[in-house]
Amino acid sequence: MARPVTGRNSRARTLRAALPCLALIALSGTAAHAQTVTPDLFSSRRASQVTSPDSPLRRTSAEVNDPLASPKLQEDEKRAPSRIGQIPKYGLPAASGAADSGYDSLNRQRKKPKYYPGQARPKPPVGPGSPPPPIASNTQLRLSIPPSESANKTRLAPAMAGTVVGQPPRKRLRIDDDPFGAVGDYAGSFLIKSAVELRGGYDTNPGRTSVPRGSPFYVIAPEFVAFSDWERHAVVADLRGSFTGYTNTFPPVDGVVSSAPTNIDRPNFIGHVDGRLDVTHDTRLLGQARLLVATDNPGSPNVQAGLSRYPVYATFGGTLGVDQNFNRLQLSAGAAIDRTVYQYSELTDGTSTSNDDRNYNQYGGLGRVSYDLMPGLKPFGEIVGNIRSHDILVDRNGYQRNSSGGNVRAGTSFELSRMLTGEVAVGWAARTYEDPRLQSLQGLLTSASLVWVATPLTSAKFFATTSIDETTVPGVSGVLTHTYTAEVDHDFRRWLSAIGRFTWGTQRYQGDDRFDRFYSLSGDLIYKMSRTLWLKGTLRRDWLDSNQPGNSTASTVVMLGVRVQN
């Protein structure tokens, strides 16, 4: 028997199921609404896309505000790609550290910095082959940078450091070569510095006698320095004095008259005021006023026997000159006048004697020519002449002391790389006396002033001077004195310095067989507590070696003191 076709049976069953549904819709009273096709139709949720408030799957407020639940953070925490099988790459890519402005190795266009009106623009760097920038003439060349400049320092406010954007550049202060030196005070356009030293110690032979007798002593030494701060012209005043007092006296022993006074207290003052008037760029007028107050040196043959105290003398005078430059050639000329006056000598018996025969006037002139051969080397030649006229034609011993003389010398001033600077000269000095019994005094003249900066902490100095001094010794025309001094300064710290000094020289008495050699060796230690207060200690040994019996002496001096300065 034949079976029905399968497709027909399927369609028949479908129609039979659909007819009851259509009948049910038709009998319902609810109107049917059209449905719009939206993405919600394809959602897997059955009811609504909005989660119910009481649903356990709803996120709390704490989870919403949790920064660790940020989708961006979760993307960043993804695992890095595997490097297995990859070729490793070393180093940094080119120009990875370049800033927004400046050099870029990839030659990319960089941003140019913007400057406010009035702001300083940086100068372009010096290229290869370009000369270095010139060094200002008023600044000193430093041999090395001290550790204090590279050490860690307290930060400054931007306004003080001059780093505020748009702020005008601050004027740089001059480098302070002496951080513990006196600051001084300004009075108008003059900078004034003052100081006073108070020292005390012991001298084993203050009278410089053959039989030594010691005594404690004290020294009061004031100082005053003032100099102008002008663009043109200049005035400098340098005044230094001291008074040395001894607590012991030295009366005659067993009625024997001593070569040293009973009271050996003595003052000392040296001061000068220098001025310069700039007439033109190449013409200058120079002037100086000077004053010296002192006594004869202890142990000198000019000291009378039986004195109660040293007679004080004063030398005062002035110089007026002119300097003229002709390109590298410089000519200088000047005239000088000085007056020397002695006090009366007070004797131990209460009487006094006059020293008018030692008073004299000196008139002189000088000329100097120098040539600036090359930077740092300036040779010169100098000639000096003077006349000495005493108030009394014949002195106490019947000799006419009026004389005329001078000196001529040649040398050079130099400055070699700021390590060796100074002046050195050699010449000849001579003096002729009116009295035919007094021989002419002449001899080699040496003068030098050298400074060698071996290291930033150590320096050496050398000085040499020659002088022809007056004397009252019968038959002796004068004393030719050569003095040489070598000094070494060393700074252990900026606040702790040591100075070693050695002085030697000779004294030749023209017309007598006497010839003296003198030596002095000293050491100073200076502790600089501040710019205002210093502590100083000194140990010195002096010798005088004479070929005349009974005139050789020796002495040891110990001093401690304090210096107060401003």
Coordinates of C-alpha atoms in Angstrom, one line a residue:
M1 CA 0.0 0.0 0.0
A2 CA 1.3 3.4 -0.9
R3 CA 2.6 5.6 2.0
P4 CA 1.9 9.5 2.1
V5 CA 4.7 11.9 1.1
T6 CA 6.9 13.1 4.1
G7 CA 6.9 16.8 3.1
R8 CA 3.2 16.9 3.0
N9 CA 2.8 15.4 6.4
S10 CA 5.2 18.0 7.9
R11 CA 3.3 20.9 6.4
A12 CA 0.0 19.5 7.7
R13 CA 1.3 19.3 11.2
T14 CA 2.6 22.9 11.1
L15 CA -0.8 24.2 10.0
R16 CA -2.7 22.3 12.6
A17 CA -0.4 23.9 15.4
A18 CA -0.7 27.4 14.0
L19 CA -4.6 27.5 13.6
P20 CA -5.3 27.3 17.4
C21 CA -2.7 30.1 18.1
L22 CA -4.3 32.4 15.6
A23 CA -7.7 31.8 17.1
L24 CA -6.4 32.6 20.5
I25 CA -4.9 35.9 19.3
A26 CA -8.2 36.9 17.7
L27 CA -10.3 36.2 20.7
S28 CA -7.9 38.2 23.0
G29 CA -8.9 41.8 23.9
T30 CA -5.3 43.2 24.1
A31 CA -4.2 45.1 21.1
A32 CA -1.0 44.0 19.4
H33 CA 1.9 46.5 19.1
A34 CA 4.5 46.6 16.4
Q35 CA 8.1 45.7 17.6
T36 CA 11.1 47.7 16.5
V37 CA 14.3 45.9 15.6
T38 CA 17.0 47.0 18.1
P39 CA 20.3 45.5 19.4
D40 CA 18.3 44.4 22.5
L41 CA 16.6 41.8 20.5
F42 CA 19.9 39.9 20.1
S43 CA 20.7 40.1 23.9
S44 CA 21.1 36.8 25.8
R45 CA 19.1 38.3 28.7
R46 CA 15.4 37.6 28.6
A47 CA 13.7 40.4 30.5
S48 CA 15.6 43.7 30.3
Q49 CA 19.1 45.2 29.7
V50 CA 18.9 47.0 33.1
T51 CA 20.1 45.0 36.0
S52 CA 17.7 44.9 38.9
P53 CA 18.7 46.8 42.0
D54 CA 18.4 43.7 44.2
S55 CA 20.4 41.6 41.8
P56 CA 23.4 39.9 43.4
L57 CA 25.3 40.6 40.1
R58 CA 25.0 44.3 40.5
R59 CA 28.4 46.2 41.2
T60 CA 28.6 48.1 44.5
S61 CA 29.8 51.7 44.8
A62 CA 33.1 50.5 46.3
E63 CA 33.8 48.4 43.2
V64 CA 32.9 51.3 40.9
N65 CA 35.4 53.7 42.6
D66 CA 38.2 51.1 43.0
P67 CA 41.3 52.5 41.0
L68 CA 42.6 49.0 40.6
A69 CA 39.5 48.0 38.7
S70 CA 40.2 50.6 36.0
P71 CA 40.0 49.1 32.5
K72 CA 43.0 51.2 31.4
L73 CA 45.0 49.7 34.3
Q74 CA 43.9 46.2 33.4
E75 CA 45.1 46.8 29.9
D76 CA 48.5 48.0 31.1
E77 CA 48.9 44.9 33.3
K78 CA 48.7 42.6 30.4
R79 CA 51.6 40.3 29.9
A80 CA 54.5 41.6 27.9
P81 CA 55.0 39.9 24.6
S82 CA 57.4 36.9 24.8
R83 CA 61.0 37.5 23.8
I84 CA 61.6 33.9 23.0
G85 CA 63.1 33.7 19.6
Q86 CA 63.4 37.4 19.2
I87 CA 66.7 39.2 18.4
P88 CA 67.9 41.2 21.4
K89 CA 68.5 44.9 21.0
Y90 CA 71.0 46.8 23.2
G91 CA 71.5 50.5 24.1
L92 CA 69.2 53.4 23.7
P93 CA 67.7 54.7 20.5
A94 CA 69.3 57.8 19.1
A95 CA 68.2 61.2 20.7
S96 CA 66.2 59.4 23.3
G97 CA 67.5 61.7 26.0
A98 CA 67.3 65.0 24.1
A99 CA 65.2 67.7 25.7
D100 CA 62.8 70.0 23.9
S101 CA 65.6 72.4 23.1
G102 CA 69.3 72.0 22.4
Y103 CA 71.3 69.6 20.2
D104 CA 69.5 66.6 18.6
S105 CA 71.6 63.9 16.9
L106 CA 68.7 63.1 14.5
N107 CA 68.7 66.8 13.4
R108 CA 65.1 67.3 14.3
Q109 CA 63.7 70.8 14.7
R110 CA 64.0 71.8 18.3
K111 CA 62.0 74.4 20.3
K112 CA 63.7 77.7 20.8
P113 CA 63.5 79.1 24.3
K114 CA 61.4 82.2 24.8
Y115 CA 62.9 85.2 26.7
Y116 CA 61.0 87.9 28.5
P117 CA 61.8 91.5 27.7
G118 CA 65.0 92.5 29.5
Q119 CA 66.1 89.0 30.2
A120 CA 69.7 88.2 29.6
R121 CA 70.3 86.0 26.5
P122 CA 73.0 83.3 26.9
K123 CA 76.1 83.8 24.7
P124 CA 76.8 81.2 22.0
P125 CA 79.5 78.7 23.0
V126 CA 83.0 79.2 21.7
G127 CA 83.6 77.0 18.6
P128 CA 86.7 75.1 17.7
G129 CA 89.6 77.4 16.8
S130 CA 88.0 80.5 18.4
P131 CA 90.1 82.4 21.0
P132 CA 89.0 82.2 24.6
P133 CA 87.0 85.2 26.0
P134 CA 89.3 88.0 27.3
I135 CA 90.0 88.2 31.0
A136 CA 89.1 91.5 32.7
S137 CA 92.2 93.5 33.7
N138 CA 90.8 94.3 37.1
T139 CA 90.4 90.7 38.1
Q140 CA 93.1 88.4 39.3
L141 CA 93.8 85.1 37.6
R142 CA 93.2 82.3 40.1
L143 CA 95.7 79.4 40.0
S144 CA 93.2 76.8 41.1
I145 CA 89.6 76.5 42.3
P146 CA 89.4 76.1 46.1
P147 CA 87.4 73.1 47.4
S148 CA 84.9 75.5 49.0
E149 CA 83.5 76.5 45.6
S150 CA 82.7 72.9 44.6
A151 CA 81.5 71.8 48.1
N152 CA 77.8 71.4 49.0
K153 CA 76.4 74.8 49.9
T154 CA 73.1 76.0 51.4
R155 CA 70.5 76.7 48.7
L156 CA 69.8 80.3 48.0
A157 CA 66.4 81.9 47.3
P158 CA 65.8 82.4 43.6
A159 CA 65.7 86.1 44.1
M160 CA 69.1 86.1 45.7
A161 CA 70.6 83.6 43.2
G162 CA 69.3 85.6 40.3
T163 CA 67.4 82.7 38.7
V164 CA 63.9 84.2 38.6
V165 CA 62.6 84.3 35.0
G166 CA 62.7 87.9 33.7
Q167 CA 64.8 89.2 36.5
P168 CA 67.8 91.4 35.5
P169 CA 71.1 89.7 36.0
R170 CA 72.7 90.4 39.4
K171 CA 76.1 92.0 39.5
R172 CA 78.7 89.4 40.5
L173 CA 80.8 90.2 43.5
R174 CA 84.6 90.3 43.3
I175 CA 86.3 87.1 44.6
D176 CA 87.4 87.6 48.1
D177 CA 91.1 86.6 48.2
D178 CA 91.2 86.9 52.0
P179 CA 88.0 85.5 53.6
F180 CA 89.3 86.5 57.1
G181 CA 90.6 90.0 56.1
A182 CA 89.2 93.2 57.4
V183 CA 86.0 94.4 55.7
G184 CA 86.3 98.1 56.6
D185 CA 83.7 100.9 56.4
Y186 CA 82.9 103.4 53.7
A187 CA 83.1 107.1 54.5
G188 CA 81.9 108.8 51.4
S189 CA 84.0 107.4 48.6
F190 CA 86.8 106.3 50.9
L191 CA 87.2 102.7 52.3
I192 CA 88.6 102.8 55.8
K193 CA 90.2 99.9 57.6
S194 CA 91.6 100.0 61.1
A195 CA 93.1 97.6 63.5
V196 CA 95.0 97.4 66.8
E197 CA 97.3 94.7 68.1
L198 CA 97.9 94.0 71.8
R199 CA 100.9 91.8 72.4
G200 CA 102.9 90.7 75.5
G201 CA 106.0 88.6 76.0
Y202 CA 109.5 88.3 77.2
D203 CA 112.8 89.5 75.8
T204 CA 116.0 87.9 77.2
N205 CA 118.1 91.0 76.2
P206 CA 116.0 94.0 75.3
G207 CA 118.9 96.5 75.6
R208 CA 121.1 94.4 73.3
T209 CA 124.0 94.6 75.7
S210 CA 127.0 92.2 76.0
V211 CA 125.8 91.1 79.4
P212 CA 122.1 90.2 78.8
R213 CA 119.4 91.2 81.2
G214 CA 115.8 90.2 80.4
S215 CA 112.4 91.8 80.9
P216 CA 108.7 91.2 80.2
F217 CA 107.2 93.7 77.8
Y218 CA 104.0 94.7 76.1
V219 CA 103.3 96.2 72.7
I220 CA 100.3 98.4 71.6
A221 CA 100.2 98.8 67.8
P222 CA 97.3 100.6 66.1
E223 CA 96.9 100.8 62.3
F224 CA 94.8 103.0 60.0
V225 CA 94.4 102.6 56.2
A226 CA 92.1 104.6 53.9
F227 CA 92.0 104.7 50.1
S228 CA 89.7 106.3 47.6
D229 CA 87.3 104.4 45.3
W230 CA 87.4 106.8 42.4
E231 CA 87.3 106.1 38.6
R232 CA 90.1 108.7 38.2
H233 CA 92.7 110.0 40.6
A234 CA 93.6 108.3 43.8
V235 CA 94.4 109.0 47.5
V236 CA 95.9 106.4 49.9
A237 CA 96.7 107.0 53.6
D238 CA 98.7 104.3 55.5
L239 CA 99.4 105.0 59.1
R240 CA 101.0 102.4 61.5
G241 CA 102.4 103.0 64.9
S242 CA 103.5 101.0 68.0
F243 CA 104.7 101.5 71.6
T244 CA 106.9 99.0 73.3
G245 CA 107.0 99.2 77.1
Y246 CA 109.1 97.1 79.5
T247 CA 108.2 96.4 83.1
N248 CA 111.9 96.3 84.2
T249 CA 114.4 99.1 84.3
F250 CA 118.1 98.8 83.9
P251 CA 120.0 101.1 86.4
P252 CA 123.8 101.1 86.5
V253 CA 125.3 98.1 88.3
D254 CA 128.1 98.8 90.8
G255 CA 128.3 102.3 89.4
V256 CA 129.3 101.2 85.9
V257 CA 127.6 103.2 83.2
S258 CA 125.6 101.0 80.9
S259 CA 125.4 101.4 77.1
A260 CA 121.6 100.9 77.4
P261 CA 119.3 103.5 79.0
T262 CA 117.7 102.9 82.3
N263 CA 114.2 103.1 80.7
I264 CA 114.2 101.4 77.4
D265 CA 110.6 102.1 76.4
R266 CA 110.4 103.4 72.9
P267 CA 107.7 104.4 70.4
N268 CA 107.6 103.9 66.6
F269 CA 105.4 105.4 63.9
I270 CA 105.6 105.3 60.1
G271 CA 102.9 106.9 57.9
H272 CA 102.5 108.3 54.5
V273 CA 99.7 109.8 52.4
D274 CA 100.0 109.3 48.6
G275 CA 98.0 111.1 45.9
R276 CA 97.7 110.8 42.2
L277 CA 96.1 113.4 39.9
D278 CA 95.3 112.1 36.4
V279 CA 95.7 115.2 34.2
T280 CA 95.3 113.2 31.0
H281 CA 95.5 109.6 30.0
D282 CA 99.3 109.7 29.7
T283 CA 100.1 112.4 32.2
R284 CA 99.9 112.0 36.0
L285 CA 101.0 114.2 38.9
L286 CA 102.2 112.3 42.0
G287 CA 102.6 113.5 45.6
Q288 CA 103.5 112.0 49.0
A289 CA 103.6 113.3 52.5
R290 CA 105.4 111.1 55.1
L291 CA 106.3 111.0 58.8
L292 CA 108.7 108.7 60.7
V293 CA 109.0 108.7 64.5
A294 CA 111.5 106.3 66.1
T295 CA 114.6 106.0 68.2
D296 CA 118.1 104.6 67.7
N297 CA 118.2 100.9 67.5
P298 CA 119.2 99.2 70.8
G299 CA 122.9 98.3 70.7
S300 CA 123.7 101.0 68.1
P301 CA 127.0 102.9 68.7
N302 CA 125.0 106.1 68.2
V303 CA 123.4 105.6 71.6
Q304 CA 125.1 107.7 74.3
A305 CA 126.2 106.1 77.5
G306 CA 124.4 107.1 80.7
L307 CA 121.0 107.8 79.2
S308 CA 117.8 107.6 81.2
R309 CA 115.7 107.0 78.1
Y310 CA 116.2 106.9 74.3
P311 CA 115.9 110.3 72.6
V312 CA 113.1 110.3 70.0
Y313 CA 113.6 111.7 66.5
A314 CA 111.2 112.5 63.8
T315 CA 111.7 112.7 60.0
F316 CA 109.0 114.3 58.0
G317 CA 108.8 115.5 54.4
G318 CA 107.2 115.2 51.0
T319 CA 107.7 114.4 47.3
L320 CA 106.2 116.0 44.3
G321 CA 106.6 114.4 40.8
V322 CA 105.2 113.7 37.4
D323 CA 104.8 110.6 35.2
Q324 CA 104.5 110.9 31.4
N325 CA 103.9 108.0 29.0
F326 CA 105.0 108.1 25.4
N327 CA 103.4 104.9 24.1
R328 CA 105.6 102.2 25.8
L329 CA 108.1 104.6 27.1
Q330 CA 107.5 106.1 30.6
L331 CA 109.4 109.0 32.1
S332 CA 109.2 110.0 35.8
A333 CA 110.8 112.9 37.7
G334 CA 110.3 114.3 41.1
A335 CA 111.7 116.5 43.9
A336 CA 111.8 115.6 47.6
I337 CA 112.5 117.5 50.8
D338 CA 112.9 116.0 54.3
R339 CA 113.6 117.3 57.8
T340 CA 115.1 115.2 60.7
V341 CA 114.8 116.5 64.3
Y342 CA 116.1 114.9 67.5
Q343 CA 115.0 115.3 71.1
Y344 CA 117.3 116.4 73.9
S345 CA 119.1 113.4 75.6
E346 CA 118.1 112.9 79.2
L347 CA 120.9 111.5 81.4
T348 CA 120.8 109.5 84.6
D349 CA 122.2 112.3 86.6
G350 CA 119.2 114.5 85.8
T351 CA 120.9 116.7 83.2
S352 CA 120.2 116.8 79.5
T353 CA 122.3 117.4 76.4
S354 CA 121.4 118.8 73.0
N355 CA 121.2 116.8 69.8
D356 CA 121.0 119.8 67.5
D357 CA 124.1 118.7 65.7
R358 CA 122.2 115.7 64.5
N359 CA 119.3 117.8 63.0
Y360 CA 119.6 118.2 59.2
N361 CA 117.6 118.9 56.1
Q362 CA 117.8 116.8 53.0
Y363 CA 117.0 118.1 49.5
G364 CA 117.0 115.8 46.5
G365 CA 115.6 114.8 43.2
L366 CA 115.1 111.6 41.2
G367 CA 114.6 110.6 37.6
R368 CA 113.4 107.3 36.1
V369 CA 112.9 105.9 32.7
S370 CA 111.3 102.6 31.9
Y371 CA 110.2 100.8 28.8
D372 CA 107.4 98.2 28.4
L373 CA 109.4 95.7 26.5
M374 CA 106.8 93.0 26.5
P375 CA 103.8 92.0 28.7
G376 CA 105.2 91.2 32.1
L377 CA 108.7 92.6 31.5
K378 CA 109.5 96.3 32.0
P379 CA 113.2 97.3 32.4
F380 CA 114.1 100.6 34.0
G381 CA 116.9 102.9 34.9
E382 CA 116.9 105.3 37.9
I383 CA 119.2 108.0 39.3
V384 CA 118.8 109.8 42.7
G385 CA 120.8 112.7 44.1
N386 CA 120.5 114.6 47.4
I387 CA 122.2 117.1 49.7
R388 CA 122.2 116.9 53.5
S389 CA 122.7 120.2 55.4
H390 CA 123.0 120.1 59.2
D391 CA 121.7 122.8 61.5
I392 CA 125.2 123.0 63.1
L393 CA 128.2 123.1 60.8
V394 CA 130.4 121.1 63.3
D395 CA 129.1 118.3 65.4
R396 CA 130.0 117.4 69.0
N397 CA 133.2 115.7 68.0
G398 CA 134.4 118.5 65.7
Y399 CA 133.4 117.0 62.3
Q400 CA 131.6 118.7 59.5
R401 CA 128.7 116.3 58.6
N402 CA 127.3 118.1 55.6
S403 CA 127.4 115.8 52.5
S404 CA 126.1 115.2 49.0
G405 CA 125.5 111.9 47.3
G406 CA 123.1 109.6 45.6
N407 CA 122.8 106.4 43.7
V408 CA 122.2 105.0 40.2
R409 CA 120.6 101.7 39.5
A410 CA 119.1 99.6 36.7
G411 CA 116.8 96.7 36.8
T412 CA 113.4 95.4 35.7
S413 CA 109.9 94.8 37.0
F414 CA 108.3 91.6 35.8
E415 CA 105.2 89.4 36.1
L416 CA 105.6 85.8 35.0
S417 CA 102.3 84.0 34.8
R418 CA 101.2 85.6 38.1
M419 CA 103.5 83.0 39.9
L420 CA 106.6 85.2 40.0
T421 CA 106.2 89.0 40.3
G422 CA 108.3 91.8 41.6
E423 CA 111.2 94.1 40.9
V424 CA 114.9 93.6 41.1
A425 CA 117.7 96.1 40.5
V426 CA 121.5 96.6 41.1
G427 CA 123.5 99.8 41.1
W428 CA 126.1 101.9 43.0
A429 CA 125.7 104.3 45.9
A430 CA 128.1 107.0 47.0
R431 CA 128.3 110.0 49.4
T432 CA 131.0 112.7 49.8
Y433 CA 131.5 114.7 53.0
E434 CA 132.7 118.3 53.4
D435 CA 135.1 117.4 56.1
P436 CA 138.3 116.2 54.4
R437 CA 139.0 113.8 57.4
L438 CA 135.8 111.9 56.5
Q439 CA 136.3 109.4 53.7
S440 CA 133.8 109.1 50.9
L441 CA 131.3 106.3 51.5
Q442 CA 130.4 104.2 48.5
G443 CA 129.4 100.6 47.7
L444 CA 127.2 98.2 45.8
L445 CA 123.5 98.9 45.9
T446 CA 121.0 96.0 45.7
S447 CA 117.3 96.2 45.8
A448 CA 114.6 93.6 45.3
S449 CA 111.0 92.8 46.0
L450 CA 110.0 89.3 44.7
V451 CA 106.9 87.3 45.4
W452 CA 106.7 83.6 44.3
V453 CA 103.3 81.9 44.6
A454 CA 104.5 78.3 44.7
T455 CA 101.0 76.9 45.3
P456 CA 97.6 78.4 46.2
L457 CA 98.5 77.8 49.9
T458 CA 102.3 78.5 49.9
S459 CA 104.1 81.7 48.8
A460 CA 107.7 82.9 49.2
K461 CA 109.0 86.5 49.4
F462 CA 112.4 88.0 49.1
F463 CA 113.4 91.6 49.9
A464 CA 116.7 93.4 49.6
T465 CA 117.5 97.0 50.6
T466 CA 120.6 99.2 50.8
S467 CA 120.9 102.5 52.8
I468 CA 123.6 105.0 53.8
D469 CA 122.9 106.0 57.4
E470 CA 124.2 108.9 59.5
T471 CA 126.3 108.3 62.6
T472 CA 128.0 110.2 65.5
V473 CA 131.0 108.0 65.9
P474 CA 134.2 110.1 65.7
G475 CA 136.1 109.6 62.4
V476 CA 133.3 107.5 60.8
S477 CA 131.7 109.1 57.8
G478 CA 128.6 106.9 57.6
V479 CA 127.2 103.3 57.7
L480 CA 126.6 101.3 54.6
T481 CA 123.8 98.8 55.5
H482 CA 122.7 95.9 53.3
T483 CA 119.6 94.0 54.5
Y484 CA 118.1 90.8 53.0
T485 CA 114.9 89.1 54.1
A486 CA 113.5 85.7 53.0
E487 CA 109.9 84.8 54.0
V488 CA 107.7 81.8 53.5
D489 CA 103.9 81.9 54.1
H490 CA 101.8 78.8 54.3
D491 CA 98.1 78.4 55.0
F492 CA 97.3 75.1 56.7
R493 CA 93.7 76.2 56.6
R494 CA 92.0 79.4 55.6
W495 CA 91.9 80.3 59.3
L496 CA 95.4 79.0 60.3
S497 CA 98.6 80.4 58.8
A498 CA 102.3 80.1 59.5
I499 CA 105.0 82.6 58.6
G500 CA 108.7 81.8 58.6
R501 CA 111.2 84.7 58.2
F502 CA 115.0 84.9 58.0
T503 CA 116.8 88.2 57.9
W504 CA 120.5 88.8 57.5
G505 CA 122.7 91.7 56.6
T506 CA 125.9 93.7 57.0
Q507 CA 126.9 97.1 58.4
R508 CA 130.2 98.6 57.3
Y509 CA 131.4 101.7 59.1
Q510 CA 133.4 103.8 56.7
G511 CA 136.5 105.2 58.3
D512 CA 136.6 102.5 61.0
D513 CA 137.6 98.8 61.1
R514 CA 134.2 97.9 62.6
F515 CA 132.1 95.5 60.5
D516 CA 128.9 93.9 61.9
R517 CA 126.8 91.0 60.7
F518 CA 123.3 90.7 62.0
Y519 CA 120.8 87.8 61.7
S520 CA 117.2 87.2 62.8
L521 CA 115.2 84.0 62.6
S522 CA 111.5 84.2 63.5
G523 CA 108.3 82.1 63.2
D524 CA 104.7 83.3 63.5
L525 CA 101.5 81.3 63.9
I526 CA 98.2 83.1 63.2
Y527 CA 94.8 81.7 64.2
K528 CA 92.0 83.7 62.5
M529 CA 88.9 83.3 64.6
S530 CA 86.9 85.7 62.5
R531 CA 87.3 88.7 60.3
T532 CA 87.5 90.8 63.5
L533 CA 89.6 88.8 65.9
W534 CA 93.0 87.1 65.3
L535 CA 95.3 85.4 67.7
K536 CA 99.1 85.6 67.0
G537 CA 102.2 83.9 68.5
T538 CA 105.8 84.8 67.7
L539 CA 109.2 83.3 68.5
R540 CA 112.3 85.2 67.3
R541 CA 116.0 84.9 67.8
D542 CA 118.4 87.8 67.0
W543 CA 122.2 87.9 66.7
L544 CA 124.7 90.7 66.2
D545 CA 128.2 89.5 65.3
S546 CA 130.8 92.3 65.4
N547 CA 134.5 92.2 64.8
Q548 CA 134.9 94.7 67.7
P549 CA 135.2 92.9 71.1
G550 CA 132.3 93.5 73.5
N551 CA 129.8 94.5 70.8
S552 CA 128.3 91.1 69.9
T553 CA 124.9 90.4 71.3
A554 CA 122.1 87.8 71.2
S555 CA 118.5 87.8 72.2
T556 CA 115.4 85.6 72.2
V557 CA 111.9 87.1 72.0
V558 CA 108.6 85.3 72.8
M559 CA 105.3 87.1 72.1
L560 CA 101.6 86.2 72.3
G561 CA 98.9 88.7 71.2
V562 CA 95.5 89.4 69.8
R563 CA 94.5 91.5 66.8
V564 CA 91.2 93.3 66.5
Q565 CA 90.4 94.8 63.1
N566 CA 87.6 96.2 61.1

